[in-house]
Amino acid sequence: MSDSPSAAPLHCGRHRLDLSYPRVMGILNVTPDSFSDGGRHNILDDALAHAERMLAEGAAIIDVGGESTRPGAQPISEQEELDRVAPVVERLVRDLDALVSVDTSSPAVMTECAALGAGMINDVRALRREGALSAAVRTALPVSLMHMVGEPEDMQQAPQYDGAIESAVEDFLMERVAACEAGGLTRARLLLDPGFGFGKTVEHNLRLLNRLGRLEALGLPLLVGMSRKSMIGKVLERPVEERLPGGLALAALAVERGARILRVHDVGPSVDAINMTWAVLQEGMEP
Ligand code: 8Y4
């Protein structure tokens, strides 16, 4: 507990991820209904070009997702998810030597993508699906555990928590860490994510960000995703394509509150915002 969670690099397959300073995870959606890309990234070469650009702009990780987790989204089959994601993971690894995170809750997708060279698992269901924990253990990869109550289909139906949201999130994540450790996944391979926008009102999201320090105290690296989300849209009354300035403000605050991985769409601007924030926190220019 006394060691900083960010002291030792994370072992992500062939890659090592230094989290002694905040890093950017670029979003690569391979869903046909992809909210911000209009499904263009179903085309393999487009997906690769987009990832290449995000890496050039300073992304440390590319997060590949084939299942839409938008509010109200319908689930897809494991096979369909695998068909979407596997070819992209394979080429990101082979052609770009990228550190690939696979955004999935499916044990088969975890297993297959790890075999293809993915370096991290990003599970918005925190390994609660049948077989997911044991599959993740077998990959030996780091896993991000996210807080979400319910499923994407129903999570935004009047979200309510007994007591403070940050306590609910903290309790949930502590329970998932304990379950992971009991299942053979060591703490050294876990990251925590409060799950902004997942079953939460704007007020919940703002409060969670303001109190992110509570989660940092759990001693594991924090990952956050707020890019283009409706908390920005609602506060600023901006449509999704006009949420970048709001998102950069949130990213800066998240870094100040202890976040070490920021999952974003707009990598270049986010890297600058984060590095500038970090320079102030460190009072210097070193990373
Ligand atoms: C506009 C843009 C509106 C994006 C909604 C969205 C997270 C995540 C997602 C997150 C982690 C999303 C897969 C939702 N969010 N994984 N995934 N943390 N770890 N919505 O916050 O981006 S998808």
mmCIF file of N, CA, C and O in Angstrom, residues 158-211:
data_model
loop_
_atom_site.group_PDB
_atom_site.id
_atom_site.type_symbol
_atom_site.label_atom_id
_atom_site.label_comp_id
_atom_site.label_asym_id
_atom_site.label_seq_id
_atom_site.Cartn_x
_atom_site.Cartn_y
_atom_site.Cartn_z
ATOM 1 N N ALA A 158 -32.936 6.389 -14.694
ATOM 2 C CA ALA A 158 -32.974 7.002 -13.357
ATOM 3 C C ALA A 158 -31.928 6.432 -12.400
ATOM 4 O O ALA A 158 -32.268 5.787 -11.417
ATOM 5 N N PRO A 159 -30.642 6.646 -12.724
ATOM 6 C CA PRO A 159 -29.601 6.129 -11.842
ATOM 7 C C PRO A 159 -29.713 6.678 -10.421
ATOM 8 O O PRO A 159 -29.904 7.879 -10.231
ATOM 9 N N GLN A 160 -29.667 5.786 -9.438
ATOM 10 C CA GLN A 160 -29.754 6.185 -8.022
ATOM 11 C C GLN A 160 -28.773 5.370 -7.205
ATOM 12 O O GLN A 160 -28.529 4.204 -7.497
ATOM 13 N N TYR A 161 -28.210 6.008 -6.205
ATOM 14 C CA TYR A 161 -27.286 5.315 -5.316
ATOM 15 C C TYR A 161 -27.691 5.596 -3.879
ATOM 16 O O TYR A 161 -28.150 6.687 -3.565
ATOM 17 N N ASP A 162 -27.530 4.585 -3.008
ATOM 18 C CA ASP A 162 -27.724 4.809 -1.575
ATOM 19 C C ASP A 162 -26.468 5.496 -1.070
ATOM 20 O O ASP A 162 -25.390 4.926 -1.143
ATOM 21 N N GLY A 163 -26.603 6.701 -0.551
ATOM 22 C CA GLY A 163 -25.430 7.415 -0.054
ATOM 23 C C GLY A 163 -24.660 8.060 -1.185
ATOM 24 O O GLY A 163 -25.165 8.209 -2.297
ATOM 25 N N ALA A 164 -23.415 8.430 -0.891
ATOM 26 C CA ALA A 164 -22.618 9.198 -1.840
ATOM 27 C C ALA A 164 -22.151 8.324 -2.997
ATOM 28 O O ALA A 164 -21.765 7.171 -2.798
ATOM 29 N N ILE A 165 -22.193 8.900 -4.196
ATOM 30 C CA ILE A 165 -21.767 8.169 -5.396
ATOM 31 C C ILE A 165 -20.335 7.658 -5.247
ATOM 32 O O ILE A 165 -20.022 6.531 -5.622
ATOM 33 N N GLU A 166 -19.452 8.503 -4.688
ATOM 34 C CA GLU A 166 -18.041 8.084 -4.611
ATOM 35 C C GLU A 166 -17.863 6.890 -3.674
ATOM 36 O O GLU A 166 -16.987 6.052 -3.889
ATOM 37 N N SER A 167 -18.726 6.789 -2.658
ATOM 38 C CA SER A 167 -18.659 5.622 -1.769
ATOM 39 C C SER A 167 -19.141 4.365 -2.491
ATOM 40 O O SER A 167 -18.562 3.288 -2.343
ATOM 41 N N ALA A 168 -20.212 4.521 -3.282
ATOM 42 C CA ALA A 168 -20.735 3.384 -4.039
ATOM 43 C C ALA A 168 -19.693 2.874 -5.032
ATOM 44 O O ALA A 168 -19.478 1.666 -5.166
ATOM 45 N N VAL A 169 -19.033 3.809 -5.704
ATOM 46 C CA VAL A 169 -18.012 3.436 -6.691
ATOM 47 C C VAL A 169 -16.826 2.765 -5.993
ATOM 48 O O VAL A 169 -16.326 1.729 -6.424
ATOM 49 N N GLU A 170 -16.411 3.368 -4.886
ATOM 50 C CA GLU A 170 -15.277 2.822 -4.133
ATOM 51 C C GLU A 170 -15.593 1.411 -3.615
ATOM 52 O O GLU A 170 -14.778 0.490 -3.771
ATOM 53 N N ASP A 171 -16.794 1.230 -3.053
ATOM 54 C CA ASP A 171 -17.171 -0.087 -2.525
ATOM 55 C C ASP A 171 -17.205 -1.124 -3.645
ATOM 56 O O ASP A 171 -16.704 -2.242 -3.489
ATOM 57 N N PHE A 172 -17.818 -0.746 -4.745
ATOM 58 C CA PHE A 172 -17.904 -1.664 -5.886
ATOM 59 C C PHE A 172 -16.509 -2.072 -6.355
ATOM 60 O O PHE A 172 -16.227 -3.261 -6.532
ATOM 61 N N LEU A 173 -15.637 -1.083 -6.564
ATOM 62 C CA LEU A 173 -14.308 -1.395 -7.094
ATOM 63 C C LEU A 173 -13.486 -2.209 -6.092
ATOM 64 O O LEU A 173 -12.761 -3.125 -6.489
ATOM 65 N N MET A 174 -13.635 -1.912 -4.805
ATOM 66 C CA MET A 174 -12.912 -2.710 -3.794
ATOM 67 C C MET A 174 -13.393 -4.157 -3.822
ATOM 68 O O MET A 174 -12.592 -5.084 -3.696
ATOM 69 N N GLU A 175 -14.707 -4.339 -4.004
ATOM 70 C CA GLU A 175 -15.250 -5.701 -4.092
ATOM 71 C C GLU A 175 -14.701 -6.418 -5.315
ATOM 72 O O GLU A 175 -14.335 -7.602 -5.255
ATOM 73 N N ARG A 176 -14.611 -5.701 -6.450
ATOM 74 C CA ARG A 176 -14.088 -6.331 -7.672
ATOM 75 C C ARG A 176 -12.596 -6.650 -7.542
ATOM 76 O O ARG A 176 -12.131 -7.670 -8.031
ATOM 77 N N VAL A 177 -11.837 -5.772 -6.884
ATOM 78 C CA VAL A 177 -10.406 -6.056 -6.665
ATOM 79 C C VAL A 177 -10.268 -7.322 -5.822
ATOM 80 O O VAL A 177 -9.467 -8.215 -6.131
ATOM 81 N N ALA A 178 -11.089 -7.420 -4.760
ATOM 82 C CA ALA A 178 -11.032 -8.615 -3.893
ATOM 83 C C ALA A 178 -11.390 -9.867 -4.688
ATOM 84 O O ALA A 178 -10.720 -10.909 -4.575
ATOM 85 N N ALA A 179 -12.422 -9.785 -5.523
ATOM 86 C CA ALA A 179 -12.827 -10.936 -6.335
ATOM 87 C C ALA A 179 -11.703 -11.324 -7.304
ATOM 88 O O ALA A 179 -11.434 -12.512 -7.509
ATOM 89 N N CYS A 180 -11.047 -10.325 -7.875
ATOM 90 C CA CYS A 180 -9.946 -10.599 -8.812
ATOM 91 C C CYS A 180 -8.790 -11.273 -8.098
ATOM 92 O O CYS A 180 -8.237 -12.264 -8.588
ATOM 93 N N GLU A 181 -8.430 -10.748 -6.939
ATOM 94 C CA GLU A 181 -7.317 -11.347 -6.190
ATOM 95 C C GLU A 181 -7.658 -12.779 -5.790
ATOM 96 O O GLU A 181 -6.821 -13.675 -5.901
ATOM 97 N N ALA A 182 -8.909 -12.990 -5.366
ATOM 98 C CA ALA A 182 -9.338 -14.342 -4.987
ATOM 99 C C ALA A 182 -9.285 -15.286 -6.187
ATOM 100 O O ALA A 182 -9.038 -16.483 -6.047
ATOM 101 N N GLY A 183 -9.492 -14.724 -7.388
ATOM 102 C CA GLY A 183 -9.482 -15.540 -8.599
ATOM 103 C C GLY A 183 -8.107 -15.694 -9.215
ATOM 104 O O GLY A 183 -7.967 -16.308 -10.271
ATOM 105 N N GLY A 184 -7.101 -15.081 -8.610
ATOM 106 C CA GLY A 184 -5.734 -15.269 -9.096
ATOM 107 C C GLY A 184 -5.162 -14.118 -9.897
ATOM 108 O O GLY A 184 -4.078 -14.218 -10.469
ATOM 109 N N LEU A 185 -5.905 -13.005 -9.965
ATOM 110 C CA LEU A 185 -5.400 -11.821 -10.679
ATOM 111 C C LEU A 185 -4.758 -10.891 -9.652
ATOM 112 O O LEU A 185 -5.456 -10.350 -8.790
ATOM 113 N N THR A 186 -3.472 -10.704 -9.744
ATOM 114 C CA THR A 186 -2.798 -9.931 -8.701
ATOM 115 C C THR A 186 -3.064 -8.427 -8.859
ATOM 116 O O THR A 186 -3.291 -7.926 -9.962
ATOM 117 N N ARG A 187 -3.014 -7.726 -7.721
ATOM 118 C CA ARG A 187 -3.246 -6.272 -7.708
ATOM 119 C C ARG A 187 -2.334 -5.526 -8.655
ATOM 120 O O ARG A 187 -2.705 -4.492 -9.200
ATOM 121 N N ALA A 188 -1.124 -6.044 -8.826
ATOM 122 C CA ALA A 188 -0.139 -5.378 -9.686
ATOM 123 C C ALA A 188 -0.625 -5.299 -11.131
ATOM 124 O O ALA A 188 -0.061 -4.566 -11.927
ATOM 125 N N ARG A 189 -1.654 -6.077 -11.471
ATOM 126 C CA ARG A 189 -2.161 -6.054 -12.841
ATOM 127 C C ARG A 189 -3.500 -5.324 -12.961
ATOM 128 O O ARG A 189 -4.140 -5.395 -14.010
ATOM 129 N N LEU A 190 -3.926 -4.617 -11.907
ATOM 130 C CA LEU A 190 -5.249 -3.989 -11.954
ATOM 131 C C LEU A 190 -5.180 -2.473 -12.050
ATOM 132 O O LEU A 190 -4.306 -1.828 -11.462
ATOM 133 N N LEU A 191 -6.107 -1.920 -12.805
ATOM 134 C CA LEU A 191 -6.335 -0.477 -12.862
ATOM 135 C C LEU A 191 -7.798 -0.241 -12.508
ATOM 136 O O LEU A 191 -8.628 -1.122 -12.708
ATOM 137 N N LEU A 192 -8.107 0.961 -12.016
ATOM 138 C CA LEU A 192 -9.477 1.274 -11.606
ATOM 139 C C LEU A 192 -10.031 2.446 -12.403
ATOM 140 O O LEU A 192 -9.307 3.386 -12.736
ATOM 141 N N ASP A 193 -11.336 2.377 -12.658
ATOM 142 C CA ASP A 193 -11.999 3.404 -13.459
ATOM 143 C C ASP A 193 -13.393 3.660 -12.877
ATOM 144 O O ASP A 193 -14.182 2.721 -12.740
ATOM 145 N N PRO A 194 -13.713 4.922 -12.542
ATOM 146 C CA PRO A 194 -15.033 5.206 -11.950
ATOM 147 C C PRO A 194 -16.183 5.083 -12.949
ATOM 148 O O PRO A 194 -17.342 5.093 -12.536
ATOM 149 N N GLY A 195 -15.909 4.975 -14.236
ATOM 150 C CA GLY A 195 -16.976 4.769 -15.216
ATOM 151 C C GLY A 195 -17.850 5.983 -15.438
ATOM 152 O O GLY A 195 -19.086 5.922 -15.315
ATOM 153 N N PHE A 196 -17.221 7.094 -15.815
ATOM 154 C CA PHE A 196 -17.993 8.314 -16.084
ATOM 155 C C PHE A 196 -19.048 8.048 -17.153
ATOM 156 O O PHE A 196 -18.773 7.468 -18.197
ATOM 157 N N GLY A 197 -20.277 8.480 -16.842
ATOM 158 C CA GLY A 197 -21.373 8.351 -17.802
ATOM 159 C C GLY A 197 -22.080 7.009 -17.788
ATOM 160 O O GLY A 197 -23.086 6.840 -18.465
ATOM 161 N N PHE A 198 -21.572 6.058 -17.038
ATOM 162 C CA PHE A 198 -22.198 4.732 -17.001
ATOM 163 C C PHE A 198 -23.142 4.638 -15.800
ATOM 164 O O PHE A 198 -22.719 4.396 -14.672
ATOM 165 N N GLY A 199 -24.426 4.843 -16.047
ATOM 166 C CA GLY A 199 -25.408 4.767 -14.971
ATOM 167 C C GLY A 199 -25.251 5.902 -13.977
ATOM 168 O O GLY A 199 -25.407 5.699 -12.780
ATOM 169 N N LYS A 200 -24.939 7.086 -14.489
ATOM 170 C CA LYS A 200 -24.704 8.231 -13.605
ATOM 171 C C LYS A 200 -25.337 9.489 -14.187
ATOM 172 O O LYS A 200 -25.345 9.677 -15.402
ATOM 173 N N THR A 201 -25.846 10.343 -13.308
ATOM 174 C CA THR A 201 -26.335 11.646 -13.738
ATOM 175 C C THR A 201 -25.153 12.599 -13.901
ATOM 176 O O THR A 201 -24.038 12.285 -13.475
ATOM 177 N N VAL A 202 -25.404 13.770 -14.530
ATOM 178 C CA VAL A 202 -24.334 14.772 -14.645
ATOM 179 C C VAL A 202 -23.770 15.111 -13.266
ATOM 180 O O VAL A 202 -22.562 15.212 -13.088
ATOM 181 N N GLU A 203 -24.667 15.287 -12.302
ATOM 182 C CA GLU A 203 -24.232 15.638 -10.945
ATOM 183 C C GLU A 203 -23.326 14.553 -10.369
ATOM 184 O O GLU A 203 -22.308 14.859 -9.741
ATOM 185 N N HIS A 204 -23.702 13.288 -10.578
ATOM 186 C CA HIS A 204 -22.841 12.180 -10.140
ATOM 187 C C HIS A 204 -21.459 12.294 -10.778
ATOM 188 O O HIS A 204 -20.431 12.146 -10.104
ATOM 189 N N ASN A 205 -21.432 12.528 -12.077
ATOM 190 C CA ASN A 205 -20.152 12.578 -12.803
ATOM 191 C C ASN A 205 -19.268 13.719 -12.311
ATOM 192 O O ASN A 205 -18.066 13.542 -12.120
ATOM 193 N N LEU A 206 -19.855 14.887 -12.106
ATOM 194 C CA LEU A 206 -19.070 16.052 -11.654
ATOM 195 C C LEU A 206 -18.522 15.802 -10.253
ATOM 196 O O LEU A 206 -17.358 16.085 -9.964
ATOM 197 N N ARG A 207 -19.350 15.241 -9.409
ATOM 198 C CA ARG A 207 -18.937 14.953 -8.040
ATOM 199 C C ARG A 207 -17.830 13.891 -8.002
ATOM 200 O O ARG A 207 -16.862 13.996 -7.249
ATOM 201 N N LEU A 208 -17.984 12.879 -8.847
ATOM 202 C CA LEU A 208 -16.969 11.810 -8.915
ATOM 203 C C LEU A 208 -15.611 12.346 -9.355
ATOM 204 O O LEU A 208 -14.576 11.958 -8.815
ATOM 205 N N LEU A 209 -15.638 13.226 -10.343
ATOM 206 C CA LEU A 209 -14.369 13.804 -10.811
ATOM 207 C C LEU A 209 -13.749 14.657 -9.710
ATOM 208 O O LEU A 209 -12.552 14.552 -9.433
ATOM 209 N N ASN A 210 -14.561 15.442 -9.071
ATOM 210 C CA ASN A 210 -14.063 16.322 -8.007
ATOM 211 C C ASN A 210 -13.465 15.511 -6.854
ATOM 212 O O ASN A 210 -12.559 15.980 -6.172
ATOM 213 N N ARG A 211 -13.984 14.306 -6.655
ATOM 214 C CA ARG A 211 -13.521 13.456 -5.538
ATOM 215 C C ARG A 211 -12.730 12.249 -6.011
ATOM 216 O O ARG A 211 -12.652 11.233 -5.306
#
